Amino acid sequence: TSKRLYEAKKASTKENINTIIYDIKTTYYNILFATAQVQVYKDTVKDYEMQLSQAQGFYKLGKKARIDVVTAQYNLGKAQLNLIKAQNVLEVALVELSKIMGIPDYTNYELSDELSLNDFDLNVDELLKTAFDVRPELIVAQKNVEAAKYNLRAQRRNYSPNLGIFAGFNNGIGNNYDLRTSQVGVGLNYSGLNILRVKKQVDEANAQYKKAKADYEDIKHEIHFNVKKNYLQLQTAREEIIIAKLALDEAREQYRQVTGRYKAGVGDAIELKDGENTYLNARLDFYNAMLNYNSTIASLELEIGTPLKLSDKLILKTKNQNL
């Protein structure tokens, strides 16, 4: 029983380590997303600064109304505010990562990774088999079942009567051989035991064993559900990235066209603002889809208890995509 409990503690420690790894990964992905978000708002501020300069120039030449200048000023101020908020989100994420790693004062990070989409060939049945074989939480539950089973056996042995063999011989008194006797026998007894108390201990051990088995099955069913759920979510997240990338490409082209018309003096501020907002939201949606995909991978890894083996084939990444 003690050995099984020790093994359960070891597996429980592994489960805690996996949880910490998951927390670090998801927080790190949030940092990558926050970094991309900051860059989006930096680009937006730069665009609105240029648009304000253009609006002021057109206004001085009498080609645009004062409302274009006011609109550009408003858009620039809002973009600057969003940039401040995004930078704050990034700083909080960095502090959160330091806290999880146990070095709360460390902030000197240099990010070399990026949110990316890798191709994968995952089989849900293989994922379930892996989870049932290596998931620490399930191993803990299994060891608890084994420990409870051994404890039940031990209590039942206490409840069993003691088996005794006895023998005796009396050679009589003096020369009276008629008094000579001998005895040999086997006996069962409960000497020194409180039968009712022992039976209660057996019943309690049996109840603990049944509960441990029920807990094991509950955890196994929960793992089965979560693995399948995260597997389906990962497939959905992958498709969302592809769709978000197409929407981003379209929004970028639309923004390029409305910007060109405004520079030529044939577009208006409302059209330009709509194009900018559409492009801004498309970029953020794309980054958010990438974040969701990578976070779902981390969740699936936590559920199966080991890292996934993804393909080396890179489909998309957030850097150098002219986003």
Short mmCIF file of C-alpha atoms in Angstrom, two decimals:
data_model
loop_
_atom_site.label_atom_id
_atom_site.label_comp_id
_atom_site.label_asym_id
_atom_site.label_seq_id
_atom_site.Cartn_x
_atom_site.Cartn_y
_atom_site.Cartn_z
CA THR A 1 0.00 0.00 0.00
CA SER A 2 2.77 2.46 0.91
CA LYS A 3 4.56 1.77 -2.37
CA ARG A 4 1.41 2.54 -4.38
CA LEU A 5 0.82 5.75 -2.44
CA TYR A 6 4.44 6.78 -3.08
CA GLU A 7 4.01 6.13 -6.81
CA ALA A 8 0.79 8.14 -6.74
CA LYS A 9 2.66 11.08 -5.19
CA LYS A 10 5.29 10.91 -7.92
CA ALA A 11 2.63 10.94 -10.63
CA SER A 12 0.86 13.81 -8.87
CA THR A 13 4.10 15.80 -8.97
CA LYS A 14 4.33 15.13 -12.71
CA GLU A 15 0.78 16.41 -13.15
CA ASN A 16 1.71 19.62 -11.32
CA ILE A 17 4.74 20.03 -13.58
CA ASN A 18 2.56 19.57 -16.67
CA THR A 19 0.17 22.23 -15.37
CA ILE A 20 3.05 24.68 -14.86
CA ILE A 21 4.30 23.96 -18.39
CA TYR A 22 0.80 24.61 -19.73
CA ASP A 23 0.57 27.90 -17.83
CA ILE A 24 3.96 29.00 -19.15
CA LYS A 25 3.09 28.09 -22.73
CA THR A 26 -0.30 29.82 -22.76
CA THR A 27 1.14 32.92 -21.10
CA TYR A 28 4.00 32.96 -23.58
CA TYR A 29 1.54 32.72 -26.47
CA ASN A 30 -0.37 35.62 -24.94
CA ILE A 31 2.87 37.60 -24.93
CA LEU A 32 3.44 36.83 -28.61
CA PHE A 33 -0.12 37.92 -29.36
CA ALA A 34 0.25 41.07 -27.27
CA THR A 35 3.52 41.86 -29.07
CA ALA A 36 1.79 41.51 -32.44
CA GLN A 37 -1.08 43.64 -31.19
CA VAL A 38 1.30 46.41 -30.14
CA GLN A 39 2.84 46.35 -33.61
CA VAL A 40 -0.62 46.59 -35.20
CA TYR A 41 -1.42 49.73 -33.21
CA LYS A 42 2.01 51.20 -33.88
CA ASP A 43 1.36 50.77 -37.59
CA THR A 44 -2.11 52.27 -37.16
CA VAL A 45 -0.74 55.31 -35.35
CA LYS A 46 1.82 55.79 -38.12
CA ASP A 47 -0.90 55.53 -40.79
CA TYR A 48 -3.15 58.02 -39.00
CA GLU A 49 -0.27 60.45 -38.55
CA MET A 50 0.26 60.34 -42.29
CA GLN A 51 -3.47 60.71 -42.94
CA LEU A 52 -3.67 63.72 -40.62
CA SER A 53 -0.78 65.33 -42.48
CA GLN A 54 -2.53 64.69 -45.80
CA ALA A 55 -5.86 66.02 -44.51
CA GLN A 56 -4.20 69.21 -43.26
CA GLY A 57 -2.47 69.66 -46.60
CA PHE A 58 -5.68 69.16 -48.59
CA TYR A 59 -7.52 71.53 -46.26
CA LYS A 60 -4.94 74.27 -46.76
CA LEU A 61 -5.28 73.83 -50.52
CA GLY A 62 -9.04 73.96 -50.25
CA LYS A 63 -9.49 70.43 -51.60
CA LYS A 64 -10.94 68.95 -48.38
CA ALA A 65 -13.30 70.21 -45.72
CA ARG A 66 -12.32 70.89 -42.12
CA ILE A 67 -14.17 67.71 -41.10
CA ASP A 68 -11.43 65.60 -42.70
CA VAL A 69 -8.82 67.16 -40.42
CA VAL A 70 -11.04 66.70 -37.34
CA THR A 71 -11.73 63.09 -38.29
CA ALA A 72 -8.03 62.36 -38.79
CA GLN A 73 -7.20 63.95 -35.43
CA TYR A 74 -9.85 61.84 -33.71
CA ASN A 75 -8.63 58.64 -35.40
CA LEU A 76 -5.04 59.38 -34.43
CA GLY A 77 -5.95 60.06 -30.80
CA LYS A 78 -7.96 56.84 -30.58
CA ALA A 79 -5.14 54.84 -32.15
CA GLN A 80 -2.62 56.31 -29.70
CA LEU A 81 -4.89 55.34 -26.79
CA ASN A 82 -5.24 51.81 -28.14
CA LEU A 83 -1.47 51.58 -28.44
CA ILE A 84 -1.04 52.56 -24.79
CA LYS A 85 -3.58 49.91 -23.76
CA ALA A 86 -1.89 47.26 -25.90
CA GLN A 87 1.51 48.08 -24.40
CA ASN A 88 0.03 47.76 -20.92
CA VAL A 89 -1.44 44.35 -21.81
CA LEU A 90 2.01 43.25 -22.98
CA GLU A 91 3.67 44.44 -19.77
CA VAL A 92 1.11 42.59 -17.65
CA ALA A 93 1.65 39.41 -19.67
CA LEU A 94 5.41 39.64 -19.14
CA VAL A 95 4.92 40.08 -15.40
CA GLU A 96 2.56 37.09 -15.38
CA LEU A 97 5.16 34.92 -17.11
CA SER A 98 7.83 35.93 -14.60
CA LYS A 99 5.46 35.10 -11.76
CA ILE A 100 4.70 31.63 -13.11
CA MET A 101 8.40 30.88 -13.55
CA GLY A 102 9.14 32.02 -10.01
CA ILE A 103 11.30 35.01 -10.96
CA PRO A 104 8.88 37.93 -10.41
CA ASP A 105 11.53 40.65 -10.81
CA TYR A 106 12.78 39.45 -14.18
CA THR A 107 11.59 41.49 -17.17
CA ASN A 108 14.52 41.40 -19.60
CA TYR A 109 12.90 39.22 -22.26
CA GLU A 110 13.97 38.90 -25.88
CA LEU A 111 11.29 37.09 -27.85
CA SER A 112 12.62 34.91 -30.66
CA ASP A 113 9.49 32.87 -31.34
CA GLU A 114 6.26 33.74 -33.10
CA LEU A 115 2.75 32.45 -33.38
CA SER A 116 2.72 29.93 -36.21
CA LEU A 117 0.58 27.30 -37.90
CA ASN A 118 2.19 23.94 -38.51
CA ASP A 119 0.57 21.11 -40.37
CA PHE A 120 -0.32 18.12 -38.23
CA ASP A 121 -1.48 14.55 -38.69
CA LEU A 122 -3.10 13.62 -35.41
CA ASN A 123 -5.34 10.64 -34.78
CA VAL A 124 -7.85 10.97 -31.98
CA ASP A 125 -7.64 7.26 -31.07
CA GLU A 126 -3.86 7.48 -30.75
CA LEU A 127 -4.22 10.62 -28.67
CA LEU A 128 -6.63 8.83 -26.32
CA LYS A 129 -4.31 5.84 -26.01
CA THR A 130 -1.41 8.14 -25.17
CA ALA A 131 -3.52 9.98 -22.61
CA PHE A 132 -4.62 6.75 -20.91
CA ASP A 133 -1.01 5.51 -20.82
CA VAL A 134 0.86 8.58 -19.59
CA ARG A 135 -1.59 11.11 -18.15
CA PRO A 136 -0.27 11.61 -14.59
CA GLU A 137 -3.70 12.32 -13.10
CA LEU A 138 -4.97 8.94 -14.35
CA ILE A 139 -1.85 7.22 -13.06
CA VAL A 140 -2.47 8.79 -9.65
CA ALA A 141 -6.03 7.48 -9.68
CA GLN A 142 -4.83 4.00 -10.72
CA LYS A 143 -2.25 3.90 -7.92
CA ASN A 144 -4.92 4.99 -5.44
CA VAL A 145 -7.10 2.08 -6.62
CA GLU A 146 -4.22 -0.36 -6.14
CA ALA A 147 -3.41 1.06 -2.69
CA ALA A 148 -7.07 0.81 -1.65
CA LYS A 149 -7.20 -2.77 -2.94
CA TYR A 150 -4.16 -3.81 -0.91
CA ASN A 151 -5.58 -2.08 2.15
CA LEU A 152 -8.85 -3.99 1.72
CA ARG A 153 -6.95 -7.28 1.52
CA ALA A 154 -5.06 -6.43 4.70
CA GLN A 155 -8.27 -5.59 6.58
CA ARG A 156 -9.90 -8.81 5.41
CA ARG A 157 -6.95 -10.80 6.72
CA ASN A 158 -7.46 -9.15 10.11
CA TYR A 159 -11.09 -10.23 10.01
CA SER A 160 -10.16 -13.89 9.37
CA PRO A 161 -9.83 -16.18 12.41
CA ASN A 162 -6.46 -17.44 13.58
CA LEU A 163 -5.64 -21.03 12.65
CA GLY A 164 -3.93 -22.96 15.46
CA ILE A 165 -2.53 -26.48 15.87
CA PHE A 166 -2.10 -27.92 19.32
CA ALA A 167 -0.79 -31.16 20.83
CA GLY A 168 -0.39 -32.55 24.35
CA PHE A 169 0.75 -35.68 26.22
CA ASN A 170 0.31 -36.80 29.85
CA ASN A 171 2.43 -39.74 30.98
CA GLY A 172 0.39 -40.34 34.10
CA ILE A 173 1.38 -40.33 37.77
CA GLY A 174 3.85 -42.85 39.06
CA ASN A 175 3.22 -46.35 37.65
CA ASN A 176 -0.46 -45.70 36.81
CA TYR A 177 -0.22 -46.12 33.06
CA ASP A 178 -3.98 -45.93 32.71
CA LEU A 179 -3.82 -42.19 33.26
CA ARG A 180 -1.58 -41.59 30.28
CA THR A 181 -3.30 -39.36 27.62
CA SER A 182 -2.39 -37.53 24.42
CA GLN A 183 -4.14 -34.78 22.44
CA VAL A 184 -3.67 -33.41 18.92
CA GLY A 185 -5.99 -30.89 17.20
CA VAL A 186 -6.62 -27.86 15.02
CA GLY A 187 -8.58 -24.81 16.16
CA LEU A 188 -9.88 -21.46 14.92
CA ASN A 189 -10.11 -18.51 17.25
CA TYR A 190 -10.49 -14.68 17.25
CA SER A 191 -8.34 -14.17 20.31
CA GLY A 192 -7.63 -10.56 21.12
CA LEU A 193 -9.89 -9.17 18.39
CA ASN A 194 -12.98 -7.01 18.51
CA ILE A 195 -15.01 -8.68 15.76
CA LEU A 196 -17.42 -5.80 15.25
CA ARG A 197 -14.63 -3.26 15.08
CA VAL A 198 -12.66 -5.32 12.56
CA LYS A 199 -15.76 -5.82 10.41
CA LYS A 200 -16.33 -2.07 10.41
CA GLN A 201 -12.74 -1.53 9.29
CA VAL A 202 -13.24 -4.02 6.45
CA ASP A 203 -16.43 -2.28 5.38
CA GLU A 204 -14.66 1.09 5.43
CA ALA A 205 -11.74 -0.25 3.39
CA ASN A 206 -14.19 -1.73 0.89
CA ALA A 207 -15.98 1.61 0.56
CA GLN A 208 -12.64 3.37 -0.01
CA TYR A 209 -11.76 0.83 -2.69
CA LYS A 210 -15.07 1.34 -4.49
CA LYS A 211 -14.67 5.12 -4.30
CA ALA A 212 -11.13 4.92 -5.70
CA LYS A 213 -12.41 2.83 -8.63
CA ALA A 214 -15.24 5.29 -9.24
CA ASP A 215 -12.81 8.25 -9.13
CA TYR A 216 -10.57 6.47 -11.64
CA GLU A 217 -13.46 5.94 -14.05
CA ASP A 218 -14.62 9.55 -13.65
CA ILE A 219 -11.14 10.87 -14.46
CA LYS A 220 -10.84 8.52 -17.43
CA HIS A 221 -14.20 9.67 -18.82
CA GLU A 222 -13.24 13.31 -18.27
CA ILE A 223 -9.94 12.82 -20.10
CA HIS A 224 -11.75 11.04 -22.94
CA PHE A 225 -14.15 13.97 -23.30
CA ASN A 226 -11.48 16.69 -23.06
CA VAL A 227 -9.11 15.02 -25.53
CA LYS A 228 -11.86 14.71 -28.13
CA LYS A 229 -13.07 18.26 -27.45
CA ASN A 230 -9.61 19.79 -27.81
CA TYR A 231 -8.92 17.68 -30.90
CA LEU A 232 -12.05 19.04 -32.58
CA GLN A 233 -11.26 22.57 -31.40
CA LEU A 234 -7.77 22.27 -32.88
CA GLN A 235 -9.21 21.33 -36.26
CA THR A 236 -11.64 24.25 -36.05
CA ALA A 237 -8.86 26.65 -34.99
CA ARG A 238 -6.79 25.61 -38.00
CA GLU A 239 -9.65 26.37 -40.39
CA GLU A 240 -10.28 29.70 -38.65
CA ILE A 241 -6.71 30.74 -39.37
CA ILE A 242 -7.07 29.98 -43.07
CA ILE A 243 -10.33 31.95 -43.26
CA ALA A 244 -8.89 34.83 -41.20
CA LYS A 245 -5.87 35.01 -43.53
CA LEU A 246 -8.13 35.27 -46.60
CA ALA A 247 -10.17 38.01 -44.92
CA LEU A 248 -6.95 39.80 -44.01
CA ASP A 249 -5.67 39.70 -47.58
CA GLU A 250 -8.95 41.16 -48.82
CA ALA A 251 -9.00 43.87 -46.15
CA ARG A 252 -5.40 44.82 -46.95
CA GLU A 253 -6.20 45.22 -50.63
CA GLN A 254 -9.31 47.24 -49.85
CA TYR A 255 -7.33 49.51 -47.55
CA ARG A 256 -4.64 49.96 -50.20
CA GLN A 257 -7.27 51.08 -52.70
CA VAL A 258 -9.07 53.57 -50.42
CA THR A 259 -5.72 54.99 -49.29
CA GLY A 260 -4.71 55.48 -52.90
CA ARG A 261 -7.97 57.25 -53.71
CA TYR A 262 -7.60 59.55 -50.72
CA LYS A 263 -4.02 60.44 -51.65
CA ALA A 264 -5.27 61.26 -55.14
CA GLY A 265 -7.87 63.56 -53.66
CA VAL A 266 -10.88 61.55 -54.86
CA GLY A 267 -11.67 59.65 -51.67
CA ASP A 268 -13.23 60.90 -48.43
CA ALA A 269 -12.37 60.58 -44.77
CA ILE A 270 -15.28 58.26 -43.93
CA GLU A 271 -14.31 55.76 -46.60
CA LEU A 272 -10.70 55.92 -45.45
CA LYS A 273 -11.68 55.35 -41.82
CA ASP A 274 -13.87 52.37 -42.71
CA GLY A 275 -11.04 50.85 -44.73
CA GLU A 276 -8.56 51.37 -41.90
CA ASN A 277 -10.91 49.87 -39.29
CA THR A 278 -11.63 46.85 -41.49
CA TYR A 279 -7.91 46.26 -42.02
CA LEU A 280 -7.13 46.79 -38.33
CA ASN A 281 -9.79 44.31 -37.19
CA ALA A 282 -8.73 41.79 -39.83
CA ARG A 283 -5.15 41.87 -38.55
CA LEU A 284 -6.26 41.43 -34.96
CA ASP A 285 -8.65 38.62 -35.93
CA PHE A 286 -5.83 36.82 -37.69
CA TYR A 287 -3.48 37.12 -34.72
CA ASN A 288 -6.26 36.03 -32.38
CA ALA A 289 -6.91 32.95 -34.53
CA MET A 290 -3.20 32.11 -34.37
CA LEU A 291 -3.27 32.56 -30.59
CA ASN A 292 -6.32 30.31 -30.27
CA TYR A 293 -4.66 27.60 -32.37
CA ASN A 294 -1.43 27.58 -30.35
CA SER A 295 -3.30 27.75 -27.04
CA THR A 296 -5.46 24.80 -28.09
CA ILE A 297 -2.31 22.79 -28.82
CA ALA A 298 -1.13 23.54 -25.28
CA SER A 299 -4.52 22.43 -23.89
CA LEU A 300 -4.43 19.19 -25.85
CA GLU A 301 -0.88 18.50 -24.65
CA LEU A 302 -2.04 19.01 -21.07
CA GLU A 303 -4.90 16.56 -21.59
CA ILE A 304 -2.74 13.78 -23.04
CA GLY A 305 0.11 14.45 -20.60
CA THR A 306 2.91 14.83 -23.17
CA PRO A 307 3.94 17.19 -26.00
CA LEU A 308 2.34 16.70 -29.42
CA LYS A 309 4.39 15.65 -32.40
CA LEU A 310 3.53 18.25 -35.01
CA SER A 311 4.78 18.27 -38.56
CA ASP A 312 7.82 20.33 -39.46
CA LYS A 313 5.85 21.71 -42.40
CA LEU A 314 5.19 25.38 -41.64
CA ILE A 315 1.98 26.75 -43.18
CA LEU A 316 1.79 30.25 -41.72
CA LYS A 317 3.61 32.48 -39.28
CA THR A 318 2.95 35.92 -37.91
CA LYS A 319 6.27 37.48 -38.84
CA ASN A 320 7.40 38.53 -42.31
CA GLN A 321 3.90 38.13 -43.73
CA ASN A 322 3.45 41.78 -44.71
CA LEU A 323 0.48 41.97 -42.36
#
